[in-house]
PDB file of C-alpha atoms in Angstrom:
ATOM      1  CA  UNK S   1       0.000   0.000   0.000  1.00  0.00           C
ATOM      2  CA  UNK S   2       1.423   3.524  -1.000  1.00  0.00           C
ATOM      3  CA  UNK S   3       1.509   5.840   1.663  1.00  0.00           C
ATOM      4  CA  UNK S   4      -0.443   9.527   1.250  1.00  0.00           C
ATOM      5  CA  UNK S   5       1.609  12.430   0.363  1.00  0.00           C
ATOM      6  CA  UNK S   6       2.925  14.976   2.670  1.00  0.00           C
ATOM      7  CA  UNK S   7       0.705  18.202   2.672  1.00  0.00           C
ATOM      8  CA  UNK S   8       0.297  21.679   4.342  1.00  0.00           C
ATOM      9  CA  UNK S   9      -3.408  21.966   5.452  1.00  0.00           C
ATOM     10  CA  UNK S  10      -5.361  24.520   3.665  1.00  0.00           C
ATOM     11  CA  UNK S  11      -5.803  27.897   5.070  1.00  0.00           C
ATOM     12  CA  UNK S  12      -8.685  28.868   6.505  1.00  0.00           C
ATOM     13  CA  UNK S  13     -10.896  31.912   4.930  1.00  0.00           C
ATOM     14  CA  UNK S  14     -11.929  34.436   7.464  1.00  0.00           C
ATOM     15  CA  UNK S  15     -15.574  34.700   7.700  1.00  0.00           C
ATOM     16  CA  UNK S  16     -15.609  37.950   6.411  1.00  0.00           C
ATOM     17  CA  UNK S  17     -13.750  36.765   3.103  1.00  0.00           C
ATOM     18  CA  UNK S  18     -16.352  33.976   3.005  1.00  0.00           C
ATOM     19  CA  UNK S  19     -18.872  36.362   3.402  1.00  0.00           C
ATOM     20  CA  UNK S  20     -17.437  38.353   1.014  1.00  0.00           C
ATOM     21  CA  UNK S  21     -16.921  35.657  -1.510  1.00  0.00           C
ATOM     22  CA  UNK S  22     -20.824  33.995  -1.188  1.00  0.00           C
ATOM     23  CA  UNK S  23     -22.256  37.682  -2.356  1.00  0.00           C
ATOM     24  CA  UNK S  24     -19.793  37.816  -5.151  1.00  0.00           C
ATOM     25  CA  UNK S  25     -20.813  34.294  -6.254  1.00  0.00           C
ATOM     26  CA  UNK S  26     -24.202  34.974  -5.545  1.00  0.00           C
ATOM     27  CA  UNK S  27     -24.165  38.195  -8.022  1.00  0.00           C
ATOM     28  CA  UNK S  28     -22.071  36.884 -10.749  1.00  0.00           C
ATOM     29  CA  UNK S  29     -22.101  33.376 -11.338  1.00  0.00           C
ATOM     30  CA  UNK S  30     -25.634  32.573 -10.157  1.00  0.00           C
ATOM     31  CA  UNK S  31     -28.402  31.450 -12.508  1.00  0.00           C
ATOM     32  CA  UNK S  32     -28.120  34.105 -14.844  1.00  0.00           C
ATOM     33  CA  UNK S  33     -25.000  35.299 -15.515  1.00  0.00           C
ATOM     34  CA  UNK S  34     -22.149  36.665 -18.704  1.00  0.00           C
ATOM     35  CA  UNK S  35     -18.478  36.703 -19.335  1.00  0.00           C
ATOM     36  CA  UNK S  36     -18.479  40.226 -17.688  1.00  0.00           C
ATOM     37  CA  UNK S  37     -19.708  39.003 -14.598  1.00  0.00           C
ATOM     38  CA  UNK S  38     -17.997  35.897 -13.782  1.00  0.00           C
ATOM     39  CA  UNK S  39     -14.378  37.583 -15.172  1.00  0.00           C
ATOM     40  CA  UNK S  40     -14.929  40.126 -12.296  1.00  0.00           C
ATOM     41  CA  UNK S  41     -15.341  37.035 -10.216  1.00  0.00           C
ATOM     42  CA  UNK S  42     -12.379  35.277 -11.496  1.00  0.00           C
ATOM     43  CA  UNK S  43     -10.404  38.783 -10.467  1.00  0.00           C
ATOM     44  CA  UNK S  44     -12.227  38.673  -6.462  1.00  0.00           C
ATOM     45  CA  UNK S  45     -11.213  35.191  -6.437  1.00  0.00           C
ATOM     46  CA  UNK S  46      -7.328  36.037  -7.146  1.00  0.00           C
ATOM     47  CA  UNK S  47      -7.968  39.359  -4.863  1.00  0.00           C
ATOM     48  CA  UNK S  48      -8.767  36.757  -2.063  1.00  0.00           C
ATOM     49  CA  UNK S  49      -6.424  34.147  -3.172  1.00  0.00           C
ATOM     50  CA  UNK S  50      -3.928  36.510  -2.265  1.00  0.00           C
ATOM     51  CA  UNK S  51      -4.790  38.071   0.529  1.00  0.00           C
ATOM     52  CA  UNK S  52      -5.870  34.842   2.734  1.00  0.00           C
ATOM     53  CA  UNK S  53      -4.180  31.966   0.529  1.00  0.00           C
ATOM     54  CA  UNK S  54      -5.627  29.326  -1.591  1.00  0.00           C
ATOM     55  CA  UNK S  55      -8.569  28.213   1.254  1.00  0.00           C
ATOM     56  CA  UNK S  56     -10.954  25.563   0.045  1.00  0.00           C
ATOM     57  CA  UNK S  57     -14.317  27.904  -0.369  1.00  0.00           C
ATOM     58  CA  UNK S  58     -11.868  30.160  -2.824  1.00  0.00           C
ATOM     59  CA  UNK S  59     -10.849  26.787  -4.738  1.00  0.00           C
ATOM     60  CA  UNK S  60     -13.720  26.002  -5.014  1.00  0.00           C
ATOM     61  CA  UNK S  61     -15.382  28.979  -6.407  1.00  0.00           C
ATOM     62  CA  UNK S  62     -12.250  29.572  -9.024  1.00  0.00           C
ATOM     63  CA  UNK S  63     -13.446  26.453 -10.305  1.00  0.00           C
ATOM     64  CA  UNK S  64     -16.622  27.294 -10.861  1.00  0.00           C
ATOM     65  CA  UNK S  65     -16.055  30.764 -12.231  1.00  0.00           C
ATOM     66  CA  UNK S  66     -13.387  29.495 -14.709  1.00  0.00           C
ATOM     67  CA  UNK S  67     -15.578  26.410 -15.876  1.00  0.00           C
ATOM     68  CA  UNK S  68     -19.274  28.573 -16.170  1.00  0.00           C
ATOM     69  CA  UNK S  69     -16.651  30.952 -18.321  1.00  0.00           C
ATOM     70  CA  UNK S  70     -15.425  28.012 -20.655  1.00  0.00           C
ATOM     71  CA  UNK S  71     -19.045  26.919 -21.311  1.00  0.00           C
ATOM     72  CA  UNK S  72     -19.899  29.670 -23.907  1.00  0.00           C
ATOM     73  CA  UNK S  73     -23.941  28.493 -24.264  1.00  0.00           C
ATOM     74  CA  UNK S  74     -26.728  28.291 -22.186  1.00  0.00           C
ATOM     75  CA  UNK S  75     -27.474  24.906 -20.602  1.00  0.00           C
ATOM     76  CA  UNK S  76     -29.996  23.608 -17.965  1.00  0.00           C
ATOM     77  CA  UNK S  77     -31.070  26.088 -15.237  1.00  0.00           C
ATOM     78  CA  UNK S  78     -28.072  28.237 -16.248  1.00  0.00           C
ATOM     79  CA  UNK S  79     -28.541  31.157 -18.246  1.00  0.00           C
ATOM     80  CA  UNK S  80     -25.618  33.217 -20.481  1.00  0.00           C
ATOM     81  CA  UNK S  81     -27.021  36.778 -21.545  1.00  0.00           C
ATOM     82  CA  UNK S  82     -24.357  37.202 -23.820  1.00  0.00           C
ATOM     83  CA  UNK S  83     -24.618  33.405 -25.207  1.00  0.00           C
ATOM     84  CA  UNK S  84     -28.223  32.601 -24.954  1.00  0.00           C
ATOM     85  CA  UNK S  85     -27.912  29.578 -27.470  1.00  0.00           C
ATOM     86  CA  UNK S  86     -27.901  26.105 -26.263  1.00  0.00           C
ATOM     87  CA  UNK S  87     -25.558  24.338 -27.783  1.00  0.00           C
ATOM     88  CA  UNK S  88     -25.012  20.036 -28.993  1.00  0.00           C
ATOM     89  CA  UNK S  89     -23.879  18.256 -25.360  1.00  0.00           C
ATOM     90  CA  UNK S  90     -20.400  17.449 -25.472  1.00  0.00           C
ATOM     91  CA  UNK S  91     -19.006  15.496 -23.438  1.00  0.00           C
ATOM     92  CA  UNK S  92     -15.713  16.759 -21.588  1.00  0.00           C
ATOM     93  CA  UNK S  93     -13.788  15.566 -18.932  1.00  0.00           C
ATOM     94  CA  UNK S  94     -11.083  17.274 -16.416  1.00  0.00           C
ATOM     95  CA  UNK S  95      -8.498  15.087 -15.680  1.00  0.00           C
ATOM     96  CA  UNK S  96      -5.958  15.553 -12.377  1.00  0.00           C
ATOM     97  CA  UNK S  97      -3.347  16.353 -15.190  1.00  0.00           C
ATOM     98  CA  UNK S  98      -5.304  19.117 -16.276  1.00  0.00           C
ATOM     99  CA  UNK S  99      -6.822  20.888 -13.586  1.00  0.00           C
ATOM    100  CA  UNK S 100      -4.561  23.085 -12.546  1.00  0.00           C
ATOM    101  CA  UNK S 101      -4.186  24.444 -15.839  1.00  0.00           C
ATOM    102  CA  UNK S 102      -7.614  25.021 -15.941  1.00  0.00           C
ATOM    103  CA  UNK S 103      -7.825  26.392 -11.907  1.00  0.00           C
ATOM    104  CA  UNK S 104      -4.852  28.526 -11.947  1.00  0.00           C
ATOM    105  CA  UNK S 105      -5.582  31.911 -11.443  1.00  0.00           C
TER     106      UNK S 105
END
């Protein structure tokens, strides 16, 4: 059996950050939302990121923010103003390989 990897806990995210963060999320990458919106997010994220490290909740939401971004369609309860078309499924897949590409800030 392989043993787990050494690792620094996370930091933890103030409540006021969290606080700070659920009304951003809330306001720009909530049902209806645009590329405006959840870049500004994307930029309170990395405003966080810095200021209290990479905490979970902050993780989290950069995740989020960058994937709703990617998707350039509208699709299930979510709703793009600026790309109101629904678009053919694909299928995609984030792999451990990729994701910090994808999260990095």
């Amino acid at each position: 059996m392989t043993e787990p990897l050494p690792a620094d806990p996370a930091p933890d995210l103030p409540d006021g950050a969290l606080r700070l963060l659920r009304r951003a999320m809330t306001r720009d990458a909530g049902v209806v939302r645009d590329a405006g919106g959840l870049t500004r997010l994307v930029g309170e994220i990395a405003a966080l990121e810095a200021a209290h490290g990479p905490a979970l909740p902050l993780v989290a939401a950069r995740l989020v923010a960058k994937g709703a971004l990617a998707r350039r369609e509208s699709r299930g309860a979510h709703f793009r103003t600026d790309c109101p078309a629904l678009a053919a499924p694909v299928r995609s897949r984030v792999t451990l390989a990729s994701a910090p590409a994808f999260a990095a800030a």
